[in-house]
Amino acid sequence: MSVSATDVTDVPAPELEPQDGVAIADGLQRLWTPHRMAYIEGAAKPAHPEDDCPFCRIPSLSDEEGLVIARGERVYAVLNLFPYNPGHLLVVPYRHVPDYTDLDTDEVAEVAMFTRRAMAVVRAVSAPHGFNIGMNQGAVAGAGIAAHLHQHLVPRWGGDANFMPVVGHTKVLPQLLGQTRKLIADAWAR
Ligand SMILES: [Zn+2]
């Protein structure tokens, strides 16, 4: 069956061209967070960026309040408030710098040692099958807090990316952050 010109003109013209992608649904829900444009644009930088930075503020909190796992000389380890998996932690230098190349040699060394220790401790506590370790450098690469460098350590289990996040758009986290923090912090101290 052919479509006549009359049939086509009966349909109201779309306001946007196909390349705008308006008709392509990917099945994902959107969480609109316009306040995060401040990070993306870097426009709303206060005079002292540290004042607005959670990674600068956390060390002044108690371990329990800040979900701090361990404190070193130049870096600390803290649970991610929005974990991909239980035990997802961050190794963070105290200094408010955005880029890996901003770290001095001692800081690079302590980030590495803390990452290694964290891997051993999380393995002892919860026996993950694997890890993802890495840094997102810049907002475009996925850094939520791009202004303050941090290294992710995400324990992985076979089947942890199962149907729940894919179909249900829900991440199941069977353990509260406070409990996770205590487990890992106690193991770190041993
Ligand atoms: Zn900071």
PDB file of C-alpha atoms and ligand atoms in Angstrom:
ATOM      1  CA  MET A   1       0.000   0.000   0.000  1.00  0.00           C
ATOM      2  CA  SER A   2       1.350   3.377  -0.919  1.00  0.00           C
ATOM      3  CA  VAL A   3       0.995   6.539   1.150  1.00  0.00           C
ATOM      4  CA  SER A   4      -0.420   9.461  -0.788  1.00  0.00           C
ATOM      5  CA  ALA A   5       0.708  13.052  -0.366  1.00  0.00           C
ATOM      6  CA  THR A   6      -2.713  13.838   1.112  1.00  0.00           C
ATOM      7  CA  ASP A   7      -2.226  11.333   3.971  1.00  0.00           C
ATOM      8  CA  VAL A   8       1.109  12.877   4.869  1.00  0.00           C
ATOM      9  CA  THR A   9      -0.129  16.477   4.893  1.00  0.00           C
ATOM     10  CA  ASP A  10      -3.021  15.472   7.206  1.00  0.00           C
ATOM     11  CA  VAL A  11      -0.485  14.802   9.914  1.00  0.00           C
ATOM     12  CA  PRO A  12       0.640  17.940  11.781  1.00  0.00           C
ATOM     13  CA  ALA A  13       4.255  18.688  11.008  1.00  0.00           C
ATOM     14  CA  PRO A  14       6.590  17.903  13.903  1.00  0.00           C
ATOM     15  CA  GLU A  15       8.215  20.982  15.365  1.00  0.00           C
ATOM     16  CA  LEU A  16      11.623  19.362  15.662  1.00  0.00           C
ATOM     17  CA  GLU A  17      13.792  17.715  13.071  1.00  0.00           C
ATOM     18  CA  PRO A  18      14.504  13.967  13.459  1.00  0.00           C
ATOM     19  CA  GLN A  19      18.111  14.630  14.438  1.00  0.00           C
ATOM     20  CA  ASP A  20      16.881  16.213  17.666  1.00  0.00           C
ATOM     21  CA  GLY A  21      16.139  12.697  18.848  1.00  0.00           C
ATOM     22  CA  VAL A  22      12.708  13.542  20.247  1.00  0.00           C
ATOM     23  CA  ALA A  23      11.158  10.279  19.172  1.00  0.00           C
ATOM     24  CA  ILE A  24      13.897   7.956  20.347  1.00  0.00           C
ATOM     25  CA  ALA A  25      12.903   6.481  23.693  1.00  0.00           C
ATOM     26  CA  ASP A  26      15.594   4.552  25.548  1.00  0.00           C
ATOM     27  CA  GLY A  27      13.387   3.378  28.415  1.00  0.00           C
ATOM     28  CA  LEU A  28      15.393   5.216  31.070  1.00  0.00           C
ATOM     29  CA  GLN A  29      13.812   7.564  33.564  1.00  0.00           C
ATOM     30  CA  ARG A  30      15.346  11.016  33.910  1.00  0.00           C
ATOM     31  CA  LEU A  31      16.325  12.590  37.175  1.00  0.00           C
ATOM     32  CA  TRP A  32      16.572  16.263  36.333  1.00  0.00           C
ATOM     33  CA  THR A  33      19.175  17.959  38.464  1.00  0.00           C
ATOM     34  CA  PRO A  34      19.593  21.518  37.205  1.00  0.00           C
ATOM     35  CA  HIS A  35      21.500  22.477  40.354  1.00  0.00           C
ATOM     36  CA  ARG A  36      24.336  20.308  39.067  1.00  0.00           C
ATOM     37  CA  MET A  37      24.832  22.680  36.159  1.00  0.00           C
ATOM     38  CA  ALA A  38      26.926  24.651  38.616  1.00  0.00           C
ATOM     39  CA  TYR A  39      29.510  21.860  38.468  1.00  0.00           C
ATOM     40  CA  ILE A  40      29.172  21.381  34.735  1.00  0.00           C
ATOM     41  CA  GLU A  41      29.562  25.036  33.856  1.00  0.00           C
ATOM     42  CA  GLY A  42      31.941  25.892  36.652  1.00  0.00           C
ATOM     43  CA  ALA A  43      30.243  29.276  36.606  1.00  0.00           C
ATOM     44  CA  ALA A  44      29.032  29.423  40.171  1.00  0.00           C
ATOM     45  CA  LYS A  45      32.426  28.930  41.724  1.00  0.00           C
ATOM     46  CA  PRO A  46      32.551  30.661  45.088  1.00  0.00           C
ATOM     47  CA  ALA A  47      35.599  32.653  46.144  1.00  0.00           C
ATOM     48  CA  HIS A  48      36.665  29.695  48.306  1.00  0.00           C
ATOM     49  CA  PRO A  49      35.549  26.633  46.348  1.00  0.00           C
ATOM     50  CA  GLU A  50      36.397  24.445  49.323  1.00  0.00           C
ATOM     51  CA  ASP A  51      33.423  25.914  51.211  1.00  0.00           C
ATOM     52  CA  ASP A  52      31.015  24.248  48.805  1.00  0.00           C
ATOM     53  CA  CYS A  53      32.915  21.007  48.442  1.00  0.00           C
ATOM     54  CA  PRO A  54      31.724  17.872  50.267  1.00  0.00           C
ATOM     55  CA  PHE A  55      35.164  16.274  49.945  1.00  0.00           C
ATOM     56  CA  CYS A  56      36.719  19.252  51.744  1.00  0.00           C
ATOM     57  CA  ARG A  57      34.009  19.194  54.425  1.00  0.00           C
ATOM     58  CA  ILE A  58      33.962  15.444  55.166  1.00  0.00           C
ATOM     59  CA  PRO A  59      37.306  15.336  57.063  1.00  0.00           C
ATOM     60  CA  SER A  60      35.926  17.813  59.622  1.00  0.00           C
ATOM     61  CA  LEU A  61      33.052  15.438  60.437  1.00  0.00           C
ATOM     62  CA  SER A  62      33.186  12.411  62.710  1.00  0.00           C
ATOM     63  CA  ASP A  63      33.835   9.076  61.017  1.00  0.00           C
ATOM     64  CA  GLU A  64      30.191   8.082  61.552  1.00  0.00           C
ATOM     65  CA  GLU A  65      28.721  11.335  60.230  1.00  0.00           C
ATOM     66  CA  GLY A  66      31.070  11.552  57.270  1.00  0.00           C
ATOM     67  CA  LEU A  67      31.088   7.782  56.554  1.00  0.00           C
ATOM     68  CA  VAL A  68      34.875   7.953  56.805  1.00  0.00           C
ATOM     69  CA  ILE A  69      36.633   4.598  56.719  1.00  0.00           C
ATOM     70  CA  ALA A  70      40.240   5.605  57.300  1.00  0.00           C
ATOM     71  CA  ARG A  71      42.326   8.788  57.512  1.00  0.00           C
ATOM     72  CA  GLY A  72      45.858   8.991  56.195  1.00  0.00           C
ATOM     73  CA  GLU A  73      48.436  11.746  56.156  1.00  0.00           C
ATOM     74  CA  ARG A  74      47.466  13.132  52.746  1.00  0.00           C
ATOM     75  CA  VAL A  75      44.345  11.181  51.750  1.00  0.00           C
ATOM     76  CA  TYR A  76      41.308   9.567  53.330  1.00  0.00           C
ATOM     77  CA  ALA A  77      38.876   6.795  52.394  1.00  0.00           C
ATOM     78  CA  VAL A  78      35.131   7.380  52.567  1.00  0.00           C
ATOM     79  CA  LEU A  79      32.004   5.470  51.570  1.00  0.00           C
ATOM     80  CA  ASN A  80      30.218   6.816  48.523  1.00  0.00           C
ATOM     81  CA  LEU A  81      26.862   8.263  49.560  1.00  0.00           C
ATOM     82  CA  PHE A  82      25.381   7.005  46.277  1.00  0.00           C
ATOM     83  CA  PRO A  83      26.960   3.563  45.941  1.00  0.00           C
ATOM     84  CA  TYR A  84      26.749   1.375  42.866  1.00  0.00           C
ATOM     85  CA  ASN A  85      27.323  -1.590  45.151  1.00  0.00           C
ATOM     86  CA  PRO A  86      27.771  -2.143  48.898  1.00  0.00           C
ATOM     87  CA  GLY A  87      31.290  -1.133  49.851  1.00  0.00           C
ATOM     88  CA  HIS A  88      31.684   1.358  46.988  1.00  0.00           C
ATOM     89  CA  LEU A  89      34.263   3.716  48.463  1.00  0.00           C
ATOM     90  CA  LEU A  90      36.334   6.686  47.438  1.00  0.00           C
ATOM     91  CA  VAL A  91      39.984   7.529  48.090  1.00  0.00           C
ATOM     92  CA  VAL A  92      40.274  11.308  48.310  1.00  0.00           C
ATOM     93  CA  PRO A  93      43.242  13.635  48.811  1.00  0.00           C
ATOM     94  CA  TYR A  94      42.619  16.302  51.470  1.00  0.00           C
ATOM     95  CA  ARG A  95      43.746  18.958  49.008  1.00  0.00           C
ATOM     96  CA  HIS A  96      41.077  20.492  46.790  1.00  0.00           C
ATOM     97  CA  VAL A  97      42.532  19.807  43.355  1.00  0.00           C
ATOM     98  CA  PRO A  98      40.657  18.590  40.257  1.00  0.00           C
ATOM     99  CA  ASP A  99      43.239  16.755  38.227  1.00  0.00           C
ATOM    100  CA  TYR A 100      45.427  13.726  38.773  1.00  0.00           C
ATOM    101  CA  THR A 101      48.416  15.702  37.502  1.00  0.00           C
ATOM    102  CA  ASP A 102      47.828  18.242  40.293  1.00  0.00           C
ATOM    103  CA  LEU A 103      48.857  15.671  42.910  1.00  0.00           C
ATOM    104  CA  ASP A 104      52.419  15.658  44.167  1.00  0.00           C
ATOM    105  CA  THR A 105      54.418  12.448  44.365  1.00  0.00           C
ATOM    106  CA  ASP A 106      53.568  11.779  48.004  1.00  0.00           C
ATOM    107  CA  GLU A 107      49.846  12.194  47.327  1.00  0.00           C
ATOM    108  CA  VAL A 108      49.975   9.892  44.306  1.00  0.00           C
ATOM    109  CA  ALA A 109      51.739   7.300  46.453  1.00  0.00           C
ATOM    110  CA  GLU A 110      49.207   7.525  49.266  1.00  0.00           C
ATOM    111  CA  VAL A 111      46.222   7.368  46.894  1.00  0.00           C
ATOM    112  CA  ALA A 112      47.738   4.181  45.492  1.00  0.00           C
ATOM    113  CA  MET A 113      48.470   2.683  48.908  1.00  0.00           C
ATOM    114  CA  PHE A 114      44.980   3.509  50.183  1.00  0.00           C
ATOM    115  CA  THR A 115      43.431   1.982  47.072  1.00  0.00           C
ATOM    116  CA  ARG A 116      45.448  -1.177  47.533  1.00  0.00           C
ATOM    117  CA  ARG A 117      44.547  -1.354  51.228  1.00  0.00           C
ATOM    118  CA  ALA A 118      40.872  -0.717  50.471  1.00  0.00           C
ATOM    119  CA  MET A 119      40.848  -3.547  47.965  1.00  0.00           C
ATOM    120  CA  ALA A 120      42.354  -5.966  50.482  1.00  0.00           C
ATOM    121  CA  VAL A 121      39.982  -4.855  53.254  1.00  0.00           C
ATOM    122  CA  VAL A 122      36.803  -4.991  51.159  1.00  0.00           C
ATOM    123  CA  ARG A 123      37.872  -8.391  49.865  1.00  0.00           C
ATOM    124  CA  ALA A 124      38.325  -9.635  53.437  1.00  0.00           C
ATOM    125  CA  VAL A 125      34.954  -8.236  54.520  1.00  0.00           C
ATOM    126  CA  SER A 126      32.662  -9.136  51.658  1.00  0.00           C
ATOM    127  CA  ALA A 127      34.540 -11.390  49.211  1.00  0.00           C
ATOM    128  CA  PRO A 128      33.624  -9.617  45.965  1.00  0.00           C
ATOM    129  CA  HIS A 129      34.436 -11.404  42.717  1.00  0.00           C
ATOM    130  CA  GLY A 130      36.120  -8.343  41.232  1.00  0.00           C
ATOM    131  CA  PHE A 131      36.587  -4.576  41.419  1.00  0.00           C
ATOM    132  CA  ASN A 132      36.296  -1.501  39.248  1.00  0.00           C
ATOM    133  CA  ILE A 133      38.907   1.075  40.211  1.00  0.00           C
ATOM    134  CA  GLY A 134      39.257   4.431  38.570  1.00  0.00           C
ATOM    135  CA  MET A 135      38.890   8.172  38.369  1.00  0.00           C
ATOM    136  CA  ASN A 136      36.472  10.188  36.304  1.00  0.00           C
ATOM    137  CA  GLN A 137      38.476  13.210  35.218  1.00  0.00           C
ATOM    138  CA  GLY A 138      36.192  16.140  34.458  1.00  0.00           C
ATOM    139  CA  ALA A 139      32.410  16.488  34.432  1.00  0.00           C
ATOM    140  CA  VAL A 140      32.273  15.311  30.820  1.00  0.00           C
ATOM    141  CA  ALA A 141      33.829  12.009  31.912  1.00  0.00           C
ATOM    142  CA  GLY A 142      31.219  11.521  34.598  1.00  0.00           C
ATOM    143  CA  ALA A 143      32.780  13.125  37.662  1.00  0.00           C
ATOM    144  CA  GLY A 144      29.959  14.207  39.975  1.00  0.00           C
ATOM    145  CA  ILE A 145      32.263  16.474  41.956  1.00  0.00           C
ATOM    146  CA  ALA A 146      34.772  17.324  39.264  1.00  0.00           C
ATOM    147  CA  ALA A 147      36.560  20.009  41.266  1.00  0.00           C
ATOM    148  CA  HIS A 148      37.938  17.611  43.855  1.00  0.00           C
ATOM    149  CA  LEU A 149      39.761  14.544  42.632  1.00  0.00           C
ATOM    150  CA  HIS A 150      38.624  11.161  43.969  1.00  0.00           C
ATOM    151  CA  GLN A 151      39.322   7.562  43.086  1.00  0.00           C
ATOM    152  CA  HIS A 152      36.420   5.088  43.007  1.00  0.00           C
ATOM    153  CA  LEU A 153      36.701   1.530  44.215  1.00  0.00           C
ATOM    154  CA  VAL A 154      33.593  -0.505  43.359  1.00  0.00           C
ATOM    155  CA  PRO A 155      33.367  -4.127  44.483  1.00  0.00           C
ATOM    156  CA  ARG A 156      31.666  -6.341  41.909  1.00  0.00           C
ATOM    157  CA  TRP A 157      29.786  -9.589  42.242  1.00  0.00           C
ATOM    158  CA  GLY A 158      28.685 -11.894  39.456  1.00  0.00           C
ATOM    159  CA  GLY A 159      25.068 -10.979  38.681  1.00  0.00           C
ATOM    160  CA  ASP A 160      25.213  -7.599  40.430  1.00  0.00           C
ATOM    161  CA  ALA A 161      24.007  -5.941  37.240  1.00  0.00           C
ATOM    162  CA  ASN A 162      20.915  -8.118  37.036  1.00  0.00           C
ATOM    163  CA  PHE A 163      17.374  -7.404  35.928  1.00  0.00           C
ATOM    164  CA  MET A 164      16.626  -4.934  38.723  1.00  0.00           C
ATOM    165  CA  PRO A 165      18.633  -1.982  37.364  1.00  0.00           C
ATOM    166  CA  VAL A 166      17.856  -2.952  33.790  1.00  0.00           C
ATOM    167  CA  VAL A 167      14.113  -3.517  34.068  1.00  0.00           C
ATOM    168  CA  GLY A 168      13.187  -1.938  37.371  1.00  0.00           C
ATOM    169  CA  HIS A 169      15.554   1.061  37.254  1.00  0.00           C
ATOM    170  CA  THR A 170      16.254   0.255  40.871  1.00  0.00           C
ATOM    171  CA  LYS A 171      19.541  -0.554  42.517  1.00  0.00           C
ATOM    172  CA  VAL A 172      19.198  -3.006  45.378  1.00  0.00           C
ATOM    173  CA  LEU A 173      21.546  -2.279  48.272  1.00  0.00           C
ATOM    174  CA  PRO A 174      21.019  -4.814  51.003  1.00  0.00           C
ATOM    175  CA  GLN A 175      23.094  -3.047  53.654  1.00  0.00           C
ATOM    176  CA  LEU A 176      22.808   0.383  55.284  1.00  0.00           C
ATOM    177  CA  LEU A 177      25.742   2.733  54.772  1.00  0.00           C
ATOM    178  CA  GLY A 178      26.443   3.058  58.486  1.00  0.00           C
ATOM    179  CA  GLN A 179      26.749  -0.717  58.851  1.00  0.00           C
ATOM    180  CA  THR A 180      28.947  -0.974  55.785  1.00  0.00           C
ATOM    181  CA  ARG A 181      31.205   1.795  57.065  1.00  0.00           C
ATOM    182  CA  LYS A 182      31.677   0.102  60.434  1.00  0.00           C
ATOM    183  CA  LEU A 183      32.444  -3.288  58.891  1.00  0.00           C
ATOM    184  CA  ILE A 184      35.083  -1.881  56.549  1.00  0.00           C
ATOM    185  CA  ALA A 185      36.550   0.603  59.047  1.00  0.00           C
ATOM    186  CA  ASP A 186      36.952  -2.136  61.689  1.00  0.00           C
ATOM    187  CA  ALA A 187      38.627  -4.423  59.178  1.00  0.00           C
ATOM    188  CA  TRP A 188      40.894  -1.575  58.007  1.00  0.00           C
ATOM    189  CA  ALA A 189      42.087  -0.975  61.574  1.00  0.00           C
ATOM    190  CA  ARG A 190      43.029  -4.634  62.110  1.00  0.00           C
TER     191      ARG A 190
HETATM  192 ZN    ZN B   1      37.290  20.006  47.847  1.00  0.00          ZN
END
